[in-house]
Short mmCIF file of C-alpha atoms and ligand atoms in Angstrom, two decimals:
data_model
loop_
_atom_site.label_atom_id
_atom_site.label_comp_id
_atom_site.label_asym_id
_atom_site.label_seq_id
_atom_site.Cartn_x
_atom_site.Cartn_y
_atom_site.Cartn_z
CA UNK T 1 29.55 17.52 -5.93
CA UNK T 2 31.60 20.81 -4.75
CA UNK T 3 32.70 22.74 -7.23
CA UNK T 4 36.49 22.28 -7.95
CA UNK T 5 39.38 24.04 -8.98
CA UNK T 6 41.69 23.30 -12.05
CA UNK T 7 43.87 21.04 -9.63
CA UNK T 8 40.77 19.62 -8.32
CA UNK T 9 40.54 20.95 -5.09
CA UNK T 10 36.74 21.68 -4.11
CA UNK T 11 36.89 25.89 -4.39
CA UNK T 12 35.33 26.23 -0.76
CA UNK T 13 38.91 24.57 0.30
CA UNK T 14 41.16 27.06 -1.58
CA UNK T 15 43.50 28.69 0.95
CA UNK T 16 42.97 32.59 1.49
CA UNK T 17 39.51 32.16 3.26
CA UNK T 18 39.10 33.94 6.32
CA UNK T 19 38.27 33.10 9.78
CA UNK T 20 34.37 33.79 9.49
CA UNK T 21 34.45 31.26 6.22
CA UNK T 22 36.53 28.49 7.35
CA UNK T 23 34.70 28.16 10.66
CA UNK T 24 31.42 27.19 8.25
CA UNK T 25 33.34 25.81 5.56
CA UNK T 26 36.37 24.74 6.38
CA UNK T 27 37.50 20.91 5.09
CA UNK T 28 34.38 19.84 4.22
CA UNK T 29 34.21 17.83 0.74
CA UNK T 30 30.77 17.01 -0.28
CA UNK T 31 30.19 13.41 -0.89
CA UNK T 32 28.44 12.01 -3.80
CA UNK T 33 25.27 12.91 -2.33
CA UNK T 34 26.17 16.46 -2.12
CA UNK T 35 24.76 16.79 1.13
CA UNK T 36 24.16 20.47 3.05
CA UNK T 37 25.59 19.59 6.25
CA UNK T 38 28.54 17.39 6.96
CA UNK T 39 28.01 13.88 7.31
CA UNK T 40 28.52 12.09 10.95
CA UNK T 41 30.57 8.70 9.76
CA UNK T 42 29.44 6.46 12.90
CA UNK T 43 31.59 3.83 11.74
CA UNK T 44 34.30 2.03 13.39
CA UNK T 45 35.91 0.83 10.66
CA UNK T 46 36.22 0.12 7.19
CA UNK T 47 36.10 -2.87 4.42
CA UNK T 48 38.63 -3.69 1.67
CA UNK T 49 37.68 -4.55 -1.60
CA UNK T 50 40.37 -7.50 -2.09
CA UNK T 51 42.76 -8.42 0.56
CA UNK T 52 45.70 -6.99 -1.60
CA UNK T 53 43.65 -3.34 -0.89
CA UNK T 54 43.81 -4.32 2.70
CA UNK T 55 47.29 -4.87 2.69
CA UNK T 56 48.04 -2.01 0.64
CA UNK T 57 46.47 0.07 3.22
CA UNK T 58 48.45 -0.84 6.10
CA UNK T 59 51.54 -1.11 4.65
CA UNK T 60 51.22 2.83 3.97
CA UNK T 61 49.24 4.08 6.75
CA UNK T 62 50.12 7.65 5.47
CA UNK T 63 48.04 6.75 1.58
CA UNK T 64 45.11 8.47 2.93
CA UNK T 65 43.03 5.20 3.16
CA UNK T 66 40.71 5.04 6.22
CA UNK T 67 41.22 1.98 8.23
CA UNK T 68 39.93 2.24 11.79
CA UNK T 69 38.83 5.33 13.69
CA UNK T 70 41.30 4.78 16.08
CA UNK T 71 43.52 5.94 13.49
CA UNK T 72 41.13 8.56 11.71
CA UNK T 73 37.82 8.95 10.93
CA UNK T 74 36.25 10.48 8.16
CA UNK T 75 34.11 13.33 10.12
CA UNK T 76 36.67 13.59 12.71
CA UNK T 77 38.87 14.42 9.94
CA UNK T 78 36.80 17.32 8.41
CA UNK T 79 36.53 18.94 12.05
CA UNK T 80 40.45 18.87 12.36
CA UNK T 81 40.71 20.08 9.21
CA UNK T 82 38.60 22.93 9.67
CA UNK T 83 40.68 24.03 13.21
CA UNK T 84 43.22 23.61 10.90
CA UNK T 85 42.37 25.96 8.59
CA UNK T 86 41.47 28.70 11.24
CA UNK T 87 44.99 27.91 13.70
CA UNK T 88 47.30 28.30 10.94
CA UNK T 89 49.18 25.61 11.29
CA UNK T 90 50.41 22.43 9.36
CA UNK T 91 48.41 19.42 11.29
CA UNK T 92 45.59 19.22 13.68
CA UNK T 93 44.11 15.66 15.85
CA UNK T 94 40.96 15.81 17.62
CA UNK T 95 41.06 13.68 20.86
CA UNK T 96 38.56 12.70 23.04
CA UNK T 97 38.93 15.84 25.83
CA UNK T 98 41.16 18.73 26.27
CA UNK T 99 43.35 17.03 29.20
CA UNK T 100 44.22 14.09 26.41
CA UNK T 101 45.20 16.51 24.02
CA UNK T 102 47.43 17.95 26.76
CA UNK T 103 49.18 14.55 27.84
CA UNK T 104 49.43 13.27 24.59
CA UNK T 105 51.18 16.82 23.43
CA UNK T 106 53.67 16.53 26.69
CA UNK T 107 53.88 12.61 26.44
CA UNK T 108 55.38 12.43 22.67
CA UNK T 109 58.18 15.80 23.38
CA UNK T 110 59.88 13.58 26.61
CA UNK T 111 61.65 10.83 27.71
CA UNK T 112 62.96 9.64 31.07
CA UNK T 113 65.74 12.12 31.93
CA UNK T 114 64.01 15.68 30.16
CA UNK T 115 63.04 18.51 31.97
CA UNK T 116 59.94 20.30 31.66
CA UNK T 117 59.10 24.33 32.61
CA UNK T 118 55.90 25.18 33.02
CA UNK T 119 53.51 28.40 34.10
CA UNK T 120 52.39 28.12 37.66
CA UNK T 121 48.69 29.40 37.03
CA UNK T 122 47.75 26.14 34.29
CA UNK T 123 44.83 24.51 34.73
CA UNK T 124 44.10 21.96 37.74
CA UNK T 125 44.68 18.85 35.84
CA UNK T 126 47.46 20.22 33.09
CA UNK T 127 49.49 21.04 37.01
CA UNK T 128 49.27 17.41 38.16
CA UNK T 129 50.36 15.99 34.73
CA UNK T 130 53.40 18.31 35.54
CA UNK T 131 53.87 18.25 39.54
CA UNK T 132 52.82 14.56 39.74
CA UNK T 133 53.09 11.99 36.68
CA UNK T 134 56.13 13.39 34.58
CA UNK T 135 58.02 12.56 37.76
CA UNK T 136 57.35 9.40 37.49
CA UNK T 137 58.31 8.76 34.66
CA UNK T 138 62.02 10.27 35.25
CA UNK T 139 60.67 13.80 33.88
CA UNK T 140 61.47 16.60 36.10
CA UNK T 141 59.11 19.69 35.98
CA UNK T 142 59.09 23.48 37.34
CA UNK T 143 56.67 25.97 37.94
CA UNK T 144 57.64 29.37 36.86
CA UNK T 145 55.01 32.62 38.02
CA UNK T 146 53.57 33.28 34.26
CA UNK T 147 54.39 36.89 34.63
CA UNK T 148 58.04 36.76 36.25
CA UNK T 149 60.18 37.22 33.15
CA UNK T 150 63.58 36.97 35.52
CA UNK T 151 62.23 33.65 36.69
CA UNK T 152 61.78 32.59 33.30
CA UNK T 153 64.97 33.50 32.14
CA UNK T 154 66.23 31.48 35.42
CA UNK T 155 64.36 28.11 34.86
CA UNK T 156 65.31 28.50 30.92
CA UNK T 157 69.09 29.17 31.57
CA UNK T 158 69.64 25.52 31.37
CA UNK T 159 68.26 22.97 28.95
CA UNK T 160 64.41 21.87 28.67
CA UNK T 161 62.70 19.52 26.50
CA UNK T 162 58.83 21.55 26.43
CA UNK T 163 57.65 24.72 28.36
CA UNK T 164 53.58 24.09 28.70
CA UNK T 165 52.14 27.01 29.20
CA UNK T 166 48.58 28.92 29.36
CA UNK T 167 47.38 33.06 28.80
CA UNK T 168 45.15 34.24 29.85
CA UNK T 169 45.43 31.51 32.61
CA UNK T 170 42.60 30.21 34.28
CA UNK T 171 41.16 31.58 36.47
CA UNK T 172 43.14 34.74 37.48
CA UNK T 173 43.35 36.11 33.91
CA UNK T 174 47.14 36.40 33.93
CA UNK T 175 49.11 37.31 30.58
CA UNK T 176 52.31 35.71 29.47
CA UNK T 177 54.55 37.14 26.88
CA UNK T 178 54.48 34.63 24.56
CA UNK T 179 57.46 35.90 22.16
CA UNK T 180 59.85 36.55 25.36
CA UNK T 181 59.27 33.05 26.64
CA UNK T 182 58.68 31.06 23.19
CA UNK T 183 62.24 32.96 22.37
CA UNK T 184 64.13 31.79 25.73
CA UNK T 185 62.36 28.73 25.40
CA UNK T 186 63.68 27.94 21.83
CA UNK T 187 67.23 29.09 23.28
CA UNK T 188 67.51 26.68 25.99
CA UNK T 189 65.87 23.63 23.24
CA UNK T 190 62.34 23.52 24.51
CA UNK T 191 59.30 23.06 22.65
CA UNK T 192 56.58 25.43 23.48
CA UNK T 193 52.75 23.61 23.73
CA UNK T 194 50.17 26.31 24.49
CA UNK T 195 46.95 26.19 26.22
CA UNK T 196 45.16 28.41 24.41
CA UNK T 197 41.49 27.78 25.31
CA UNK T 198 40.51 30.80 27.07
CA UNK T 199 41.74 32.71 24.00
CA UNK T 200 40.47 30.60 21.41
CA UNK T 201 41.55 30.36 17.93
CA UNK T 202 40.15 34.09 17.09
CA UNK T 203 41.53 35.99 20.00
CA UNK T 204 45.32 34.71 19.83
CA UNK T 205 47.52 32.96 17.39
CA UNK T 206 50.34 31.71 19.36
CA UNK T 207 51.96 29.53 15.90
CA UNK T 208 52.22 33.20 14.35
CA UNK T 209 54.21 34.38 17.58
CA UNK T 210 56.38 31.03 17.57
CA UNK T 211 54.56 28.14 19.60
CA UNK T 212 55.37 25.08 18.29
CA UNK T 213 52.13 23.24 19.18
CA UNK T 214 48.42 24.67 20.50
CA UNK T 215 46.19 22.43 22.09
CA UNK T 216 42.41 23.17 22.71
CA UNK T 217 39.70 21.88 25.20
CA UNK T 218 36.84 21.68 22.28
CA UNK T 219 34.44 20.71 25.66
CA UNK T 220 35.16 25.02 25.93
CA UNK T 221 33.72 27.61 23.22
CA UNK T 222 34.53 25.37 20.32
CA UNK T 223 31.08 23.14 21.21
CA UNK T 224 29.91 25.81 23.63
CA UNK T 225 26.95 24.58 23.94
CA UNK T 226 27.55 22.27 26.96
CA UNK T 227 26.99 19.04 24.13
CA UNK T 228 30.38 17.07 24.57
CA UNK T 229 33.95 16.75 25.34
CA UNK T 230 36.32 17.07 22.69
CA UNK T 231 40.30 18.20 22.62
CA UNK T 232 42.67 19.03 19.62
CA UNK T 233 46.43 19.40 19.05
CA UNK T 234 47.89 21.70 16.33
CA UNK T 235 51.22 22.39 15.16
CA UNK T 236 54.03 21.18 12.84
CA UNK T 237 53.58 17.96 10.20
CA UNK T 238 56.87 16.31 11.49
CA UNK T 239 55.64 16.09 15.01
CA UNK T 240 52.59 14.24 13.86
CA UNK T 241 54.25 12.38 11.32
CA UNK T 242 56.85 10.88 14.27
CA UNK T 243 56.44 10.68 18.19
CA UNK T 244 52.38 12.03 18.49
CA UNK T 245 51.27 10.69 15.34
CA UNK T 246 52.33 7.11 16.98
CA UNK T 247 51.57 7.70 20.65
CA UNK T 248 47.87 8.96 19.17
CA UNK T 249 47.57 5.72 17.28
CA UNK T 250 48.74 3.37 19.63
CA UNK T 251 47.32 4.65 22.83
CA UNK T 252 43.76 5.45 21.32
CA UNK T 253 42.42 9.11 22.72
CA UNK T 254 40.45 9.33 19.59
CA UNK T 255 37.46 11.50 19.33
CA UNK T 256 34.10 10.62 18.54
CA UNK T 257 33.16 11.04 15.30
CA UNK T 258 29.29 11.95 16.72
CA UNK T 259 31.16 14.57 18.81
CA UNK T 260 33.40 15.82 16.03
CA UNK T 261 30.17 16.16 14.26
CA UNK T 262 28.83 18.40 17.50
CA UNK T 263 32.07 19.94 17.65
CA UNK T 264 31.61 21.09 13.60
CA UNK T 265 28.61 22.84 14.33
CA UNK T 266 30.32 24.40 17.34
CA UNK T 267 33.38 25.80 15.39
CA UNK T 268 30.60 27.69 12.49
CA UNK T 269 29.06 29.85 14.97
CA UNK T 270 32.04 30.07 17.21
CA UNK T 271 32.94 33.40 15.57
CA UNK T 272 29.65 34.82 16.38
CA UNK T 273 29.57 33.64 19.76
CA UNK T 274 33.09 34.41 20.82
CA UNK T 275 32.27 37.71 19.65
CA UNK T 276 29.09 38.79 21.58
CA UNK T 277 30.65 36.79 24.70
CA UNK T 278 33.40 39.10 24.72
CA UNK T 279 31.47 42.37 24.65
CA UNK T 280 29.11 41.62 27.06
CA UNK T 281 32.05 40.02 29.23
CA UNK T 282 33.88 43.91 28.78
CA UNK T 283 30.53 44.95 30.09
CA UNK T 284 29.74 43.18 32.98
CA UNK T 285 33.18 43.65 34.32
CA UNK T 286 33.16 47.45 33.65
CA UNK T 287 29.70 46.97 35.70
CA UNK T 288 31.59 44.90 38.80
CA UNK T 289 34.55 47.25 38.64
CA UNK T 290 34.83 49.58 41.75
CA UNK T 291 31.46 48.47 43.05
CA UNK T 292 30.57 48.16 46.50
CA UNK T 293 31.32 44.75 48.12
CA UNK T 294 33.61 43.81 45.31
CA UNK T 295 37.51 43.95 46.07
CA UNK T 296 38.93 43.84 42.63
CA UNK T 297 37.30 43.16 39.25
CA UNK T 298 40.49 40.98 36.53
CA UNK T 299 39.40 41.06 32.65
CA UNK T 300 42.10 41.67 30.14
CA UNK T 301 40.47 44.88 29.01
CA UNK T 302 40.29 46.79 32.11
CA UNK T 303 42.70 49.40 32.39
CA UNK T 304 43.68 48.25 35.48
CA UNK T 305 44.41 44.79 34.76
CA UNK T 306 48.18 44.21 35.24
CA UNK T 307 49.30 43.91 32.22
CA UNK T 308 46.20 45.29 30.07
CA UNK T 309 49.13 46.69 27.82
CA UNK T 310 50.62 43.67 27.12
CA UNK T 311 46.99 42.06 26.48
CA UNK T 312 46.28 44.71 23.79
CA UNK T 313 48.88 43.53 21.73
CA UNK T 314 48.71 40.03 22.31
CA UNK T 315 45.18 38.97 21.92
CA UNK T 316 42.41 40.84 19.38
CA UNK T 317 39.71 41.01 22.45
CA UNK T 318 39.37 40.49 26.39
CA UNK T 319 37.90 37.25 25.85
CA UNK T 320 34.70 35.50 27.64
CA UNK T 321 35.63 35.08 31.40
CA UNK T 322 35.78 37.77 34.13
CA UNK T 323 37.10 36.79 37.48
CA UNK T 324 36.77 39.07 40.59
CA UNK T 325 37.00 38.69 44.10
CA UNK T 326 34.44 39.02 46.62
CA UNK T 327 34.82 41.85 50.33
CA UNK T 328 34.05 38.85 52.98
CA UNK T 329 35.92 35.85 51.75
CA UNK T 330 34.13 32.28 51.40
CA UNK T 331 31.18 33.16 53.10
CA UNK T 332 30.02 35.65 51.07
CA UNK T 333 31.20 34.16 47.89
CA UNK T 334 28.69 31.22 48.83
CA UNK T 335 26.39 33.66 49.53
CA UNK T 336 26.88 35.49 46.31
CA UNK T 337 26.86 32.57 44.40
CA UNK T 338 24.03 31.00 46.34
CA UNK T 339 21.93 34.47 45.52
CA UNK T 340 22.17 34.24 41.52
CA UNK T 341 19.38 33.54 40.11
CA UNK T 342 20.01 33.22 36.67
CA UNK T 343 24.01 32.51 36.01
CA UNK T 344 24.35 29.08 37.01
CA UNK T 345 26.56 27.51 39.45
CA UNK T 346 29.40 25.40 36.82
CA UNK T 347 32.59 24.68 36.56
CA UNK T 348 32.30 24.46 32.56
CA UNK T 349 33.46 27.93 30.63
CA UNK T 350 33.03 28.80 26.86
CA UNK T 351 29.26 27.83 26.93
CA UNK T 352 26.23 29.97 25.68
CA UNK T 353 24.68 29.79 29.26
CA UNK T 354 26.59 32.38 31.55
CA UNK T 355 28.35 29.98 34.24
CA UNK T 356 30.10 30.90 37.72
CA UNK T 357 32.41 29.19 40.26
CA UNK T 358 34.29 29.33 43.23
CA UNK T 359 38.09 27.90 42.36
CA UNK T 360 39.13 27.72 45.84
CA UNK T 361 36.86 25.12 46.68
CA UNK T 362 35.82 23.33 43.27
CA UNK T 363 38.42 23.57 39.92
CA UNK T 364 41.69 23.84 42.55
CA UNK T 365 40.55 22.39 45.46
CA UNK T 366 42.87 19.84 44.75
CA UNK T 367 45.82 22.50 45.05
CA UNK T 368 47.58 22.99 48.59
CA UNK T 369 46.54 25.95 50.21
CA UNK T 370 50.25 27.94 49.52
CA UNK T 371 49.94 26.66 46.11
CA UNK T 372 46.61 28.76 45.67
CA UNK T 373 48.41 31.42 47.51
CA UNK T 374 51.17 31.67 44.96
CA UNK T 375 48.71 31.99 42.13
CA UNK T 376 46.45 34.33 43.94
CA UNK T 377 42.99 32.05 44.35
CA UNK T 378 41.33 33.59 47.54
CA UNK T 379 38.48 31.92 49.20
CA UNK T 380 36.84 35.35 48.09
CA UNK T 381 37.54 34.76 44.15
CA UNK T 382 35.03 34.01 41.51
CA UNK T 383 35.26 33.21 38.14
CA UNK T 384 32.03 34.39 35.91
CA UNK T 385 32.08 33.21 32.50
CA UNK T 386 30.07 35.47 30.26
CA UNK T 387 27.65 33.60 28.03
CA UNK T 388 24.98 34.62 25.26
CA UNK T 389 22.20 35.92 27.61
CA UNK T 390 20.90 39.72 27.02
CA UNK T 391 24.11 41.76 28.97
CA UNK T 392 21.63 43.47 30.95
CA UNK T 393 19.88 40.63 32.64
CA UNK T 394 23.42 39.01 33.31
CA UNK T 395 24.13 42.31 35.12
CA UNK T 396 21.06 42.48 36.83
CA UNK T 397 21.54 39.46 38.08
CA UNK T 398 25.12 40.05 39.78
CA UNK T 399 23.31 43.37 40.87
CA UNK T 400 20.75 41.66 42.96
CA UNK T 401 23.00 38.80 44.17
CA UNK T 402 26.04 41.74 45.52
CA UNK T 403 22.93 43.08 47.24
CA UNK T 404 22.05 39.98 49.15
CA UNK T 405 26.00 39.15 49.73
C1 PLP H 1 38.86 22.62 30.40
C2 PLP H 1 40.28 22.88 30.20
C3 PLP H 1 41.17 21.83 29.95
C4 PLP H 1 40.74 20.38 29.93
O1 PLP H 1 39.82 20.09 28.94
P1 PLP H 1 38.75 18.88 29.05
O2 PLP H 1 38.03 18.94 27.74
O3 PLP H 1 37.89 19.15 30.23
O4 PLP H 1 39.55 17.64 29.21
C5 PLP H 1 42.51 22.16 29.78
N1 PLP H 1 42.94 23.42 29.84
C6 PLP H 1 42.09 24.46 30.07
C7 PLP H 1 42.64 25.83 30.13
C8 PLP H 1 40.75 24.23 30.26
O5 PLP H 1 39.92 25.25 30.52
#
């Protein structure tokens, strides 16, 4: 069994770790087989030993009692304790993907008659949530440009229920000023859920600048390894503990315990791999910066990134994706893409394997034309997300395929 402390916590669990340890060691608690490796707890659900335990253990669903993994499962439990541990904050659920994370974060902050703000530049499916099913439910949404702080302070003049937002934003890279909006936000009585998934946990801690909740695609660098879809949600006990705690329960976006499992192994090398991505991201776009055939290179670390200041003190590194766009338009980002021989052609990010698209036609395809206009997605941009290969044959690669474009 772990070793324990004199209130019988296991000592690996004592708060004060830092990021590096709770990503390998975070909440788990050895069971009586004192097992390496955290156990996978394939079960659906769980027997009683008397019906007065059973009874007991519904009629306090909070007692810590497993009853079905709808509810909670054992290994599920140790992963979102473990993201936990390394957000900072007071609760963490798994889900099943990223996008149920998201709706079930926006879902439990309305009802019919609330108004939601939200960043122009979110991800394809977080912007129909917004633009298409909180309308029909009697929620009205906005879009606000991510980096317009008097628009901001326009749409959060009058009163909003939740401001979803995302930074760096997929796929153009743009930074949002997380205090000045979580602070106008809090003014006008919104909650503040952030995206934070091309950050990570390690590159940006939006509870320590004021978010209220964080959600994750785990599908992204916390698996990284292109294994399985996961999602989390993070922030304060009372939010759990009321409106998502029941909408989780009763409307069943649980995770898989086999993929929490998947997802555990993900989060103890994340550091290392979040890490080296970032470096040799900084690299390759210092290498596609000013070269021939490429119009403009976006990665938070360039000096010429609009707001590389405001990056600096935001986030701890540049993080894993570099976006540019392509001289020629469509056709030569086809050919481009068409030419690479080793980055493959994906619309996944966060994985070990280095991974490119085209957004215009793929990931927001589904946006109107003007709409990719606003947010800057020309048929000539394309997002490279750096993975684990040796820098130089990444760069190589890109070398050879500009050549051919
Ligand atoms: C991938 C992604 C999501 C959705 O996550 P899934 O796991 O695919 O459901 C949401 N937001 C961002 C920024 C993403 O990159």
């Amino acid at each position: 069994m772990d070793k324990t402390n004199d209130k019988g916590i296991s000592a690996a669990q004592e708060p004060g770790y830092r990021p590096r340890t709770q990503a390998v060691r975070g909440g788990h608690k050895r069971t009586g087989f004192n097992e390496t490796s955290e156990p996978i707890f394939l079960t659906s659900g769980f027997v009683y030993g008397s019906a007065e335990e059973a009874a007991a253990a519904f009629a306090t669903p909070t007692a810590g009692r497993f009853v079905y993994s709808r509810f909670a499962n054992p290994t599920v439990a140790v992963f979102e304790e473990r993201l936990r541990q390394l957000e900072g904050a007071e609760a963490c659920r798994g889900t099943a993907t990223g996008m149920a994370a998201v709706y079930a974060a926006i879902m439990s902050l309305v009802r019919a008659g609330d108004h939601v703000v939200a960043s122009r530049a979110l991800f394809g499916s977080c912007h129909v949530i917004c633009s298409e099913f909180l309308p029909r439910y009697g929620v009205t949404s906005e879009f606000v440009d991510g980096t317009d702080r008097e628009g901001w302070k326009r749409a959060l003049a009058k009163p909003a229920k939740a401001v979803l937002l995302e930074t760096p934003s997929n796929p153009m890279l743009e930074i949002i000023d997380l205090p000045f909006v979580i602070d106008l936000a809090h003014k006008a009585g919104a909650k503040v859920v952030v995206d934070n998934v091309f950050a990570t946990p390690l590159l940006q801690r939006p509870i320590d600048l004021g978010a209220d909740v964080v959600v994750y695609s785990a599908t992204k660098h916390i698996d990284g390894q292109g294994r399985c879809l996961g999602g989390a949600i993070l922030g304060p006990k009372w939010l759990f503990d009321n409106d998502l705690g029941q909408f989780l329960r009763h409307t069943g976006p649980a995770m898989s315990p086999f993929n929490a499992w998947n997802l555990l192994k993900g989060l103890e090398t994340m550091p290392l791999r979040v890490d080296a991505m970032c470096k040799a991201a900084h690299g390759v776009a210092r290498f596609l910066e000013g070269r021939k055939g490429v119009k403009r290179t976006l990665y938070p670390l360039l000096d010429s990134h609009p707001q590389a200041v405001l990056a600096r003190t935001q986030m701890s590194n540049g993080g894993t994706v570099v976006t540019f766009e392509l001289d020629g338009g469509k056709e030569a980002a086809f050919r481009f893409l068409n030419a690479l021989r080793l980055i493959d052609i994906s619309n996944n990010l966060g994985d070990a394997k280095s991974l490119i698209c085209h957004p215009a036609t793929t990931t927001h395809q589904r946006l109107k034309p003007e709409e990719r206009a606003q947010v800057g997605i020309t048929d000539g941009v394309v997002r490279l997300s750096v993975g684990l290969e040796d820098e130089q044959d990444l760069i190589d690669d890109l070398k050879r395929a500009l050549a051919s474009a």
